[in-house]
Amino acid sequence: MTWLPLTDLLLEAHPERLVALEPNLHQPELRHRALSLAAALQARGAQRVALYLEDAGELAVALLGAWRAGVQVLLPADAQAQTRQRLATQVDLWLDSLDQFEAATALPGARLQLDACRLTLCTSGSSGEPKLIDKSLTQLANEVEALEQLWGANLGAATILGSVACQHIYGLLFRLLWPLCAGRPLYRRALPFPEDLQQASLAIARGSACVASEEDARREEARPWSLQAVNEQAEPLLNAAASSAVACAAPGFAWVASPALLKRMGDNLDWPALSRVKQVFSSGGALPAEAAQALHERLGQWPTEIYGSSETGGIGWRQGDTAWQPFRGVELSLDETGALRIVSPYLPAGHIEQSADAAEISADGRFVLRGRLDRIVKLEEKRISLPMLEQALISHDWVADARLGVVQEGRAFLGAVLALSPSGVYALRNQGRRTLTETLRRHLADHCEAIALPRRWRLLLELPYSSQGKLPQSQIDSLLTAPRPTRVEPVSAEERDGEWHLQLQVPLDLAHFTGHFPQTPVLPGVVQVDWAQQLARDLIAQLPPRFAGMEVLKFQQLVRPGDTLQLTLRFDAERGKLYFAYHNGDVPCSSGRILLEPSHG
């Protein structure tokens, strides 16, 4: 494996260098396409281009091609219409496909200029407001070289798999730029679900083993053997086969993941096979200690947690320790409020970045984080640390995750958005919402004054982190100000032979559970009928608008908070009847026929 600096990725062709998988992309093709794109961009007079390409291989082509053309690159966080509109004045070209932008001729290969090549990242920050952060190639090159010095020997030729997008600094560095320079193949598609990550990991492991086995078999088939030769060569052959298998397995795979993914990796995965992973990286948010411990037990290694930001790049890392180790060249100090100040080779020269993260720095340079100072709020002149209260809530057996926010309705008060643990869901189903929230208030009363006790609660199965592990405060505030849900959104919907098959996750915090019943929440039958009709109207065209009655209505099994339901819908247009049936696994819950007719007049 040969290291190529970021500046030299387009300088010469390296036929043996595999860049990306699924489908394969080798460096000469990457180079030719990037140089062709560079010619096309120059021909169009582009000065500033936005790139949004979910395929990491395509993004590599576009990014290097734009830099070779002298074009400044902006990486938007998403490709939504409002994002395009907001950034319209920032760029003169938006690329989400390369099909129309590769010229027949190509620019010659050349070194990229460290200070001339620029990149702008878009990040929501903690408030949810978009921010534009400029980077030079110098900063990016410094960081990928530091990553290689730290972990390159351990990774070897591992294939890089990731759950995070390359549009953000963590994914850009770890999933794209670092593998490009190191010569490690990267998997083009992000893998946001544990099952996807497992499937790709095991396919890579099996693919390596199969290649070695097939080559060994062909060699041995072509070799003449005698019984004596078999006896004489048996032990060397076994040793050679073992060595070949080790060499074959050695490239392996590594994960670039978010805490949101790693927390969801449960017992249903093939952990003995996955334990061949070379290294697990986690960034974008705090990885809970229990999740890190579970990975250590299953994989035989601690995940490597990365602490940093879009502004600063990497600041520190740790493996199963409460203290963070600063990256090489990163100098840390504290301001008068106890917040970190950062000087780094990944920042512009001479710049000091002031963070809002409270910390303690020990004599050996390691540091411990103490929460964000910008998440300390005032209620009636009392200073309240939201992170401290969140940790207190998470310490209760019923809570898997928690985020707090301030609700401004007349007098300001706190609200809590909780992801319940399995025991918390059990308590909700068998003791009711009021008992659950009052129990948590009493638990929290040991950690704060009465004014800091949440007065509004929202209960979820998991918090809505992005694929990057981000959860802006604005999203928490929106959840707290929105009313409790009354409808359900399908997890999946599929039509087969004129019948729709839907999977539904019954919300824990459904408003219909209130009063029905206080200690044993049950989904009312009338709501099940209403859901069937409303979901059918979303999926089946030209349903008659008028409800005319019910037939053969049956309720056989209670539906409870958190249940996963299968709903089938079929409309008989000739008779004006909508057939519906709910199941919980193999158990029927309810069924019937809804009579529909055209509106009168």
Coordinates of C-alpha atoms in Angstrom, one line a residue:
M1 CA 0.0 0.0 0.0
T2 CA 1.5 3.4 -1.1
W3 CA 0.5 6.7 0.5
L4 CA -0.5 9.4 -1.9
P5 CA -0.8 12.9 -0.5
L6 CA -4.1 14.7 -1.2
T7 CA -2.2 16.9 -3.6
D8 CA -1.0 14.0 -5.7
L9 CA -4.2 12.0 -6.2
L10 CA -4.5 13.2 -9.9
L11 CA -0.8 13.5 -10.7
E12 CA -0.2 10.1 -12.2
A13 CA -2.2 6.9 -12.9
H14 CA -1.7 3.9 -10.6
P15 CA -3.4 0.9 -12.3
E16 CA -3.0 -1.4 -9.3
R17 CA -4.9 1.0 -6.9
L18 CA -8.5 0.1 -6.2
V19 CA -10.4 3.1 -4.9
A20 CA -14.1 2.0 -4.4
L21 CA -16.3 -1.1 -4.3
E22 CA -19.8 -1.8 -5.5
P23 CA -19.1 -1.2 -8.3
N24 CA -15.3 -1.2 -8.5
L25 CA -13.5 2.0 -9.3
H26 CA -9.7 2.0 -9.9
Q27 CA -7.5 5.1 -9.6
P28 CA -6.8 5.5 -13.3
E29 CA -10.6 5.7 -14.0
L30 CA -11.1 8.0 -11.1
R31 CA -8.3 10.2 -12.4
H32 CA -9.5 10.3 -16.0
R33 CA -13.1 11.1 -15.0
A34 CA -12.0 13.8 -12.5
L35 CA -9.7 15.5 -15.1
S36 CA -12.5 15.3 -17.7
L37 CA -14.9 16.9 -15.2
A38 CA -12.3 19.6 -14.6
A39 CA -12.2 20.4 -18.3
A40 CA -16.0 20.6 -18.4
L41 CA -16.2 22.9 -15.4
Q42 CA -13.6 25.2 -16.9
A43 CA -15.4 25.3 -20.2
R44 CA -18.6 26.4 -18.4
G45 CA -16.7 29.1 -16.5
A46 CA -17.8 27.6 -13.1
Q47 CA -16.4 29.4 -10.1
R48 CA -18.2 27.8 -7.2
V49 CA -20.1 24.5 -7.3
A50 CA -22.3 22.6 -4.8
L51 CA -21.8 18.8 -4.7
Y52 CA -24.4 16.5 -3.3
L53 CA -23.6 12.9 -4.3
E54 CA -24.5 10.0 -2.1
D55 CA -22.1 7.7 -4.0
A56 CA -18.7 8.2 -2.3
G57 CA -16.9 7.2 -5.5
E58 CA -18.8 9.8 -7.5
L59 CA -18.2 12.4 -4.8
A60 CA -14.4 11.7 -5.0
V61 CA -14.5 12.2 -8.8
A62 CA -16.5 15.5 -8.4
L63 CA -14.4 16.9 -5.5
L64 CA -11.0 16.2 -7.1
G65 CA -12.2 17.4 -10.5
A66 CA -13.5 20.7 -9.1
W67 CA -10.3 21.3 -7.3
R68 CA -8.2 20.5 -10.4
A69 CA -10.4 23.1 -12.3
G70 CA -9.7 25.7 -9.6
V71 CA -13.4 25.7 -8.6
Q72 CA -14.4 26.2 -5.0
V73 CA -16.6 23.4 -3.6
L74 CA -19.6 23.7 -1.3
L75 CA -20.9 20.5 0.4
P76 CA -24.6 21.0 1.4
A77 CA -25.9 18.9 4.2
D78 CA -28.9 17.7 2.1
A79 CA -30.5 18.2 -1.3
Q80 CA -33.9 19.4 -0.2
A81 CA -35.6 22.2 -2.1
Q82 CA -35.3 24.7 0.7
T83 CA -31.6 24.0 1.0
R84 CA -31.1 24.5 -2.8
Q85 CA -33.0 27.8 -2.5
R86 CA -31.1 29.0 0.5
L87 CA -27.7 28.3 -1.2
A88 CA -28.6 29.5 -4.6
T89 CA -26.7 32.7 -4.2
Q90 CA -23.7 30.9 -2.9
V91 CA -23.0 28.8 -6.0
D92 CA -23.3 29.0 -9.8
L93 CA -23.7 25.2 -10.3
W94 CA -25.3 22.4 -8.4
L95 CA -24.1 18.8 -9.1
D96 CA -26.0 15.8 -8.0
S97 CA -25.1 13.8 -11.0
L98 CA -22.0 13.7 -13.2
D99 CA -23.6 12.3 -16.3
Q100 CA -23.9 15.7 -18.1
F101 CA -20.6 17.2 -16.9
E102 CA -17.7 15.1 -18.2
A103 CA -15.9 16.4 -21.3
A104 CA -14.5 14.3 -24.1
T105 CA -11.1 15.8 -23.5
A106 CA -9.4 16.0 -20.1
L107 CA -7.0 18.4 -18.4
P108 CA -3.5 17.0 -17.8
G109 CA -2.7 15.5 -14.5
A110 CA -1.2 18.0 -12.0
R111 CA -0.6 18.5 -8.3
L112 CA -3.5 20.2 -6.4
Q113 CA -2.5 23.5 -4.8
L114 CA -2.7 23.3 -1.0
D115 CA -3.8 26.9 -0.4
A116 CA -5.8 27.4 -3.7
C117 CA -8.2 24.4 -3.2
R118 CA -11.1 25.4 -1.0
L119 CA -14.0 23.6 0.5
T120 CA -17.1 24.9 2.3
L121 CA -19.0 22.7 4.7
C122 CA -22.6 23.2 5.8
T123 CA -23.6 22.3 9.3
S124 CA -26.7 22.8 11.4
G125 CA -24.9 23.3 14.7
S126 CA -26.6 22.9 18.0
S127 CA -29.3 25.5 17.2
G128 CA -30.3 24.1 13.9
E129 CA -29.4 27.3 12.0
P130 CA -27.2 26.6 9.0
K131 CA -23.5 27.6 9.1
L132 CA -20.9 27.8 6.3
I133 CA -17.4 26.7 7.3
D134 CA -14.5 27.2 5.0
K135 CA -11.6 24.7 4.8
S136 CA -8.3 24.7 2.8
L137 CA -6.7 21.7 1.4
T138 CA -3.8 22.3 3.8
Q139 CA -6.1 21.7 6.8
L140 CA -7.7 18.6 5.3
A141 CA -4.2 17.2 4.3
N142 CA -2.9 17.8 7.8
E143 CA -5.7 15.8 9.3
V144 CA -5.7 12.8 7.0
E145 CA -1.9 12.4 7.5
A146 CA -2.4 12.5 11.3
L147 CA -5.1 9.8 11.1
E148 CA -2.8 7.6 9.1
Q149 CA 0.1 8.0 11.6
L150 CA -2.3 7.1 14.4
W151 CA -4.1 4.1 13.0
G152 CA -2.8 3.3 9.5
A153 CA -0.7 0.3 10.7
N154 CA -3.6 -1.2 12.5
L155 CA -6.0 -0.8 9.5
G156 CA -3.6 -2.2 6.9
A157 CA -5.5 -2.7 3.6
A158 CA -8.9 -2.8 5.3
T159 CA -12.0 -1.9 3.3
I160 CA -13.7 1.2 4.8
L161 CA -17.5 0.8 5.4
G162 CA -19.5 3.7 6.9
S163 CA -23.0 4.6 8.1
V164 CA -22.4 8.3 7.8
A165 CA -22.6 10.6 4.7
C166 CA -19.5 12.1 3.2
Q167 CA -21.2 15.5 3.0
H168 CA -20.0 16.2 6.6
I169 CA -16.5 16.5 8.0
Y170 CA -16.4 13.2 9.8
G171 CA -17.6 11.1 6.8
L172 CA -15.6 13.2 4.4
L173 CA -12.3 12.6 6.2
F174 CA -12.8 9.0 7.5
R175 CA -14.8 7.5 4.6
L176 CA -13.4 9.4 1.6
L177 CA -10.2 11.5 1.8
W178 CA -8.2 9.2 4.2
P179 CA -8.9 6.0 2.3
L180 CA -8.1 7.8 -1.0
C181 CA -4.7 8.8 0.2
A182 CA -4.0 5.5 2.0
G183 CA -5.1 3.2 -0.9
R184 CA -7.8 1.5 1.1
P185 CA -10.9 0.6 -0.9
L186 CA -14.0 2.4 0.3
Y187 CA -17.6 1.1 0.0
R188 CA -19.5 3.6 -2.1
R189 CA -22.9 3.5 -0.4
A190 CA -23.6 4.7 3.2
L191 CA -24.9 1.8 5.4
P192 CA -27.2 3.4 8.0
F193 CA -28.7 0.2 9.4
P194 CA -27.0 -2.5 11.4
E195 CA -28.2 -5.2 9.0
D196 CA -26.8 -3.4 6.0
L197 CA -23.4 -2.9 7.7
Q198 CA -23.3 -6.6 8.6
Q199 CA -24.2 -7.8 5.1
A200 CA -21.5 -5.6 3.5
S201 CA -18.9 -6.6 6.1
L202 CA -19.5 -10.3 5.8
A203 CA -19.6 -10.1 2.0
I204 CA -16.2 -8.5 2.0
A205 CA -14.9 -11.1 4.4
R206 CA -16.3 -14.0 2.3
G207 CA -15.1 -12.4 -0.9
S208 CA -11.5 -12.3 0.3
A209 CA -11.6 -15.9 1.5
C210 CA -13.2 -17.1 -1.7
V211 CA -10.5 -15.5 -3.9
A212 CA -7.7 -17.1 -1.9
S213 CA -9.5 -20.5 -1.9
E214 CA -10.2 -20.5 -5.7
E215 CA -6.6 -19.5 -6.5
D216 CA -5.2 -22.2 -4.2
A217 CA -7.5 -24.8 -5.7
R218 CA -6.5 -23.9 -9.3
R219 CA -2.8 -24.2 -8.4
E220 CA -3.3 -27.5 -6.7
E221 CA -5.4 -29.0 -9.5
A222 CA -2.7 -28.2 -12.0
R223 CA 0.0 -29.9 -9.9
P224 CA 0.8 -33.7 -10.4
W225 CA 0.6 -35.7 -7.1
S226 CA 1.7 -39.1 -5.9
L227 CA 0.8 -40.7 -2.6
Q228 CA 4.4 -40.2 -1.4
A229 CA 4.2 -36.5 -2.4
V230 CA 1.0 -36.1 -0.5
N231 CA 2.6 -37.6 2.6
E232 CA 5.7 -35.5 2.2
Q233 CA 3.9 -32.3 1.5
A234 CA 0.9 -32.6 3.8
E235 CA 2.3 -30.5 6.7
P236 CA 3.8 -27.7 4.5
L237 CA 0.6 -27.5 2.6
L238 CA -1.5 -27.2 5.7
N239 CA 0.9 -24.5 6.9
A240 CA 0.7 -22.7 3.6
A241 CA -3.1 -22.9 3.5
A242 CA -3.2 -21.4 7.0
S243 CA -0.9 -18.7 6.0
S244 CA -2.9 -18.0 2.9
A245 CA -6.1 -17.8 4.8
V246 CA -4.6 -15.4 7.3
A247 CA -3.2 -13.3 4.5
C248 CA -6.5 -13.4 2.7
A249 CA -8.4 -12.3 5.8
A250 CA -5.8 -9.7 6.7
P251 CA -7.3 -6.9 4.6
G252 CA -10.6 -7.1 6.5
F253 CA -12.9 -4.2 7.0
A254 CA -13.3 -1.2 9.3
W255 CA -16.4 0.8 10.3
V256 CA -16.9 4.6 10.2
A257 CA -20.1 4.8 12.2
S258 CA -22.3 7.1 14.3
P259 CA -23.4 6.6 17.9
A260 CA -27.0 6.3 16.6
L261 CA -26.0 3.2 14.6
L262 CA -23.8 1.6 17.2
K263 CA -26.5 1.9 19.9
R264 CA -28.8 -0.1 17.7
M265 CA -26.5 -3.0 17.0
G266 CA -28.3 -5.7 19.0
D267 CA -27.9 -9.4 19.7
N268 CA -29.5 -10.5 16.4
L269 CA -26.2 -9.8 14.5
D270 CA -23.5 -12.4 13.7
W271 CA -21.0 -11.1 16.3
P272 CA -18.4 -13.9 16.0
A273 CA -18.1 -13.1 12.2
L274 CA -18.2 -9.3 12.8
S275 CA -15.4 -9.5 15.4
R276 CA -13.0 -9.6 12.5
V277 CA -13.5 -5.8 12.1
K278 CA -10.2 -4.0 12.3
Q279 CA -11.4 -0.9 14.0
V280 CA -14.7 0.8 14.8
F281 CA -14.8 4.6 14.7
S282 CA -17.6 6.7 16.2
S283 CA -18.2 10.4 16.0
G284 CA -21.0 12.9 15.7
G285 CA -22.2 12.7 19.3
A286 CA -21.6 11.0 22.6
L287 CA -21.5 7.2 22.5
P288 CA -23.2 6.0 25.7
A289 CA -20.9 4.0 28.0
E290 CA -23.1 1.0 27.9
A291 CA -23.0 0.9 24.1
A292 CA -19.2 1.1 24.1
Q293 CA -19.0 -1.6 26.7
A294 CA -21.4 -3.9 24.7
L295 CA -19.2 -3.4 21.6
H296 CA -16.1 -4.2 23.6
E297 CA -17.7 -7.5 24.9
R298 CA -18.9 -8.5 21.4
L299 CA -15.9 -7.4 19.3
G300 CA -13.0 -7.8 21.7
Q301 CA -12.0 -4.1 21.2
W302 CA -13.2 -0.7 22.3
P303 CA -14.6 1.6 19.7
T304 CA -12.4 4.6 18.8
E305 CA -14.5 7.7 19.7
I306 CA -13.6 10.9 17.9
Y307 CA -14.4 14.3 19.5
G308 CA -14.4 17.3 17.2
S309 CA -16.5 19.6 15.1
S310 CA -16.9 20.9 11.5
E311 CA -15.1 24.1 12.6
T312 CA -12.1 22.4 14.4
G313 CA -11.8 19.0 12.7
G314 CA -10.6 16.4 15.2
I315 CA -9.8 17.5 18.7
G316 CA -9.3 14.3 20.6
W317 CA -10.0 10.6 20.7
R318 CA -10.4 7.8 23.3
Q319 CA -10.9 4.0 23.5
G320 CA -12.8 2.9 26.5
D321 CA -11.6 5.7 28.8
T322 CA -13.2 8.7 30.3
A323 CA -10.3 10.9 29.4
W324 CA -9.7 12.2 25.8
Q325 CA -6.3 12.2 24.2
P326 CA -5.7 15.3 22.0
F327 CA -4.7 14.7 18.4
R328 CA -1.1 15.5 17.5
G329 CA -0.4 19.2 17.3
V330 CA -3.7 20.2 19.0
E331 CA -3.1 22.6 21.9
L332 CA -5.9 23.0 24.4
S333 CA -6.6 25.6 27.1
L334 CA -9.6 26.8 29.1
D335 CA -11.1 30.3 29.1
E336 CA -12.4 32.0 32.3
T337 CA -15.7 30.1 32.1
G338 CA -13.9 26.7 31.9
A339 CA -14.7 26.2 28.1
L340 CA -12.1 24.7 25.8
R341 CA -10.0 26.9 23.5
I342 CA -8.3 25.1 20.6
V343 CA -5.2 25.8 18.5
S344 CA -4.8 23.1 15.8
P345 CA -3.1 22.3 12.5
Y346 CA -6.6 21.6 11.2
L347 CA -7.6 25.3 11.8
P348 CA -6.4 28.3 9.8
A349 CA -2.9 29.4 10.9
G350 CA -2.9 31.6 13.9
H351 CA -6.6 31.0 14.6
I352 CA -7.9 30.2 18.1
E353 CA -11.3 28.4 18.2
Q354 CA -13.4 29.1 21.3
S355 CA -15.8 26.3 22.0
A356 CA -18.8 26.1 24.4
D357 CA -17.7 22.8 25.8
A358 CA -16.8 22.8 29.5
A359 CA -13.8 20.7 30.3
E360 CA -11.1 19.8 32.8
I361 CA -7.5 19.3 31.5
S362 CA -5.1 17.1 33.4
A363 CA -1.3 17.5 33.8
D364 CA -0.6 14.9 31.0
G365 CA -2.7 16.9 28.5
R366 CA -5.7 14.6 28.5
F367 CA -9.1 16.1 29.2
V368 CA -12.6 15.3 30.4
L369 CA -15.7 17.0 29.0
R370 CA -18.3 18.5 31.4
G371 CA -21.1 19.4 29.0
R372 CA -21.9 22.4 26.9
L373 CA -22.1 25.7 28.5
D374 CA -24.5 27.0 25.9
R375 CA -27.0 24.4 27.3
I376 CA -27.1 26.1 30.7
V377 CA -30.5 27.9 30.9
K378 CA -32.0 30.3 33.4
L379 CA -35.4 29.8 34.9
E380 CA -36.5 32.4 37.4
E381 CA -32.9 33.4 37.9
K382 CA -31.8 29.8 38.6
R383 CA -29.0 28.4 36.4
I384 CA -29.9 24.9 35.2
S385 CA -27.6 22.6 33.3
L386 CA -29.6 20.6 30.8
P387 CA -26.8 18.0 30.2
M388 CA -26.6 17.3 33.9
L389 CA -30.4 16.7 34.2
E390 CA -30.3 14.5 31.0
Q391 CA -27.6 12.3 32.6
A392 CA -29.7 12.0 35.7
L393 CA -32.7 10.9 33.7
I394 CA -30.6 8.4 31.7
S395 CA -29.4 6.9 35.0
H396 CA -33.0 5.7 35.6
D397 CA -33.7 2.1 34.4
W398 CA -36.7 3.3 32.4
V399 CA -34.8 5.8 30.3
A400 CA -32.5 4.9 27.4
D401 CA -31.9 8.5 26.2
A402 CA -33.1 11.9 27.1
R403 CA -33.0 15.5 25.8
L404 CA -34.4 18.6 27.6
G405 CA -35.6 21.9 26.3
V406 CA -37.2 25.1 27.4
V407 CA -40.9 25.6 26.6
Q408 CA -42.0 29.2 26.4
E409 CA -45.8 29.3 27.1
G410 CA -46.5 32.1 29.5
R411 CA -44.0 31.3 32.2
A412 CA -41.0 29.3 30.9
F413 CA -40.6 25.7 32.0
L414 CA -38.6 22.6 31.0
G415 CA -39.8 19.7 28.9
A416 CA -38.3 16.3 28.4
V417 CA -38.1 14.1 25.3
L418 CA -37.3 10.6 26.3
A419 CA -36.4 7.4 24.5
L420 CA -37.7 4.7 26.9
S421 CA -35.8 1.5 27.6
P422 CA -37.5 -1.9 27.3
S423 CA -38.3 -1.7 31.0
G424 CA -39.6 1.8 30.6
V425 CA -42.0 0.6 27.8
Y426 CA -43.1 -2.2 30.1
A427 CA -43.8 0.3 32.9
L428 CA -45.8 2.6 30.5
R429 CA -47.9 -0.4 29.2
N430 CA -48.7 -1.7 32.7
Q431 CA -48.7 1.3 34.9
G432 CA -49.7 4.1 32.6
R433 CA -48.2 7.4 31.5
R434 CA -48.9 9.4 34.6
T435 CA -47.3 6.8 36.9
L436 CA -44.2 6.7 34.6
T437 CA -43.7 10.5 34.4
E438 CA -44.4 11.0 38.2
T439 CA -41.8 8.3 39.0
L440 CA -39.3 10.1 36.8
R441 CA -40.0 13.4 38.4
R442 CA -39.4 12.0 41.9
H443 CA -36.2 10.4 40.6
L444 CA -35.0 13.8 39.2
A445 CA -36.0 15.6 42.4
D446 CA -32.9 14.2 44.0
H447 CA -30.7 16.0 41.5
C448 CA -32.3 19.5 41.1
E449 CA -34.6 22.1 42.5
A450 CA -38.4 21.9 41.9
I451 CA -38.3 24.6 39.3
A452 CA -36.1 22.3 37.1
L453 CA -38.5 19.4 37.1
P454 CA -40.0 18.9 33.6
R455 CA -43.6 19.8 33.2
R456 CA -44.0 18.4 29.7
W457 CA -43.0 14.9 28.5
R458 CA -42.7 13.3 25.1
L459 CA -42.1 9.6 25.0
L460 CA -40.4 7.8 22.1
L461 CA -38.9 4.5 21.3
E462 CA -35.7 6.3 20.2
L463 CA -34.6 9.9 19.7
P464 CA -34.6 11.1 16.1
Y465 CA -30.8 11.4 15.6
S466 CA -29.6 12.0 12.0
S467 CA -27.3 9.5 10.3
Q468 CA -24.5 11.8 11.5
G469 CA -25.6 11.3 15.1
K470 CA -26.9 14.9 15.3
L471 CA -30.0 16.1 17.1
P472 CA -30.3 19.9 16.9
Q473 CA -31.9 21.6 19.9
S474 CA -34.4 23.2 17.5
Q475 CA -35.8 19.7 16.8
I476 CA -36.2 18.9 20.5
D477 CA -38.0 22.2 21.0
S478 CA -40.3 21.4 18.1
L479 CA -41.2 18.0 19.6
L480 CA -42.0 19.7 22.9
T481 CA -44.2 22.4 21.4
A482 CA -46.1 20.0 19.0
P483 CA -49.2 18.2 20.3
R484 CA -49.0 14.6 21.1
P485 CA -49.6 12.5 17.9
T486 CA -53.0 11.2 17.0
R487 CA -52.1 9.4 13.7
V488 CA -49.5 6.8 12.8
E489 CA -47.2 6.9 9.8
P490 CA -46.4 3.6 8.0
V491 CA -43.0 2.1 8.5
S492 CA -43.5 0.4 5.1
A493 CA -46.3 0.0 2.6
E494 CA -46.4 -2.5 -0.3
E495 CA -49.1 -3.4 -2.8
R496 CA -49.5 -7.1 -3.8
D497 CA -52.3 -8.3 -6.1
G498 CA -54.5 -5.4 -5.3
E499 CA -54.0 -5.6 -1.5
W500 CA -51.9 -3.2 0.5
H501 CA -49.7 -4.5 3.3
L502 CA -48.5 -1.9 5.8
Q503 CA -46.3 -2.1 8.9
L504 CA -47.1 0.3 11.7
Q505 CA -45.4 1.2 14.9
V506 CA -47.9 2.4 17.5
P507 CA -46.5 5.6 19.1
L508 CA -45.8 5.4 22.8
D509 CA -47.1 8.8 23.4
L510 CA -50.3 8.6 21.3
A511 CA -52.9 11.2 22.6
H512 CA -55.7 8.6 22.3
F513 CA -54.1 6.6 25.2
T514 CA -55.0 9.3 27.7
G515 CA -58.0 8.2 29.6
H516 CA -58.2 4.8 27.7
F517 CA -57.2 3.6 30.2
P518 CA -55.2 5.5 32.9
Q519 CA -53.2 2.5 34.1
T520 CA -53.4 0.2 31.1
P521 CA -53.3 2.2 27.9
V522 CA -55.2 0.6 25.0
L523 CA -55.8 1.9 21.5
P524 CA -59.5 2.6 21.1
G525 CA -61.3 0.6 18.4
V526 CA -62.7 3.7 16.8
V527 CA -59.2 4.9 16.2
Q528 CA -58.2 1.7 14.6
V529 CA -61.1 2.1 12.1
D530 CA -60.2 5.7 11.5
W531 CA -56.6 4.8 10.9
A532 CA -57.6 2.2 8.4
Q533 CA -59.8 4.6 6.5
Q534 CA -57.2 7.5 6.5
L535 CA -54.3 5.3 5.5
A536 CA -56.4 3.8 2.7
R537 CA -57.2 7.3 1.4
D538 CA -53.4 8.0 1.3
L539 CA -52.7 4.9 -0.8
I540 CA -55.8 4.0 -2.8
A541 CA -56.9 6.5 -5.5
Q542 CA -60.6 7.5 -5.9
L543 CA -62.0 6.1 -2.7
P544 CA -65.6 7.3 -2.2
P545 CA -65.5 10.2 0.2
R546 CA -68.5 9.4 2.4
F547 CA -68.5 7.0 5.4
A548 CA -71.7 5.0 5.3
G549 CA -71.3 2.4 8.0
M550 CA -69.5 -0.8 9.2
E551 CA -69.9 -4.5 8.7
V552 CA -68.5 -7.6 10.5
L553 CA -66.5 -5.5 12.9
K554 CA -64.3 -7.7 15.3
F555 CA -61.9 -6.8 18.0
Q556 CA -59.9 -9.8 19.2
Q557 CA -56.7 -8.5 20.8
L558 CA -55.7 -5.3 22.6
V559 CA -53.3 -2.9 20.9
R560 CA -50.8 -1.3 23.2
P561 CA -48.2 1.4 23.1
G562 CA -45.1 0.4 21.1
D563 CA -46.8 -2.5 19.3
T564 CA -45.7 -3.4 15.8
L565 CA -48.8 -4.0 13.7
Q566 CA -49.4 -5.4 10.2
L567 CA -52.4 -3.8 8.5
T568 CA -53.9 -5.2 5.3
L569 CA -56.2 -3.0 3.1
R570 CA -58.3 -4.0 0.1
F571 CA -61.0 -1.9 -1.6
D572 CA -63.9 -3.6 -3.4
A573 CA -64.9 -0.8 -5.8
E574 CA -68.0 -2.6 -7.1
R575 CA -69.5 -3.0 -3.6
G576 CA -68.0 0.2 -2.1
K577 CA -66.4 -1.8 0.7
L578 CA -62.9 -1.3 2.3
Y579 CA -61.7 -4.4 4.0
F580 CA -59.1 -4.0 6.8
A581 CA -57.4 -6.3 9.2
Y582 CA -54.8 -5.6 11.9
H583 CA -52.4 -8.3 13.1
N584 CA -49.7 -8.2 15.8
G585 CA -47.4 -10.9 14.4
D586 CA -49.6 -13.9 13.9
V587 CA -52.3 -12.7 16.3
P588 CA -55.3 -11.0 14.8
C589 CA -56.2 -7.7 16.6
S590 CA -59.2 -6.4 14.7
S591 CA -60.9 -6.5 11.3
G592 CA -64.0 -5.4 9.4
R593 CA -65.5 -3.7 6.4
I594 CA -65.9 0.0 6.0
L595 CA -68.8 1.1 3.8
L596 CA -68.0 4.0 1.5
E597 CA -70.3 5.9 -0.9
P598 CA -70.1 9.0 -3.1
S599 CA -71.1 12.3 -1.6
H600 CA -74.8 13.3 -2.2
G601 CA -75.7 16.1 -4.5

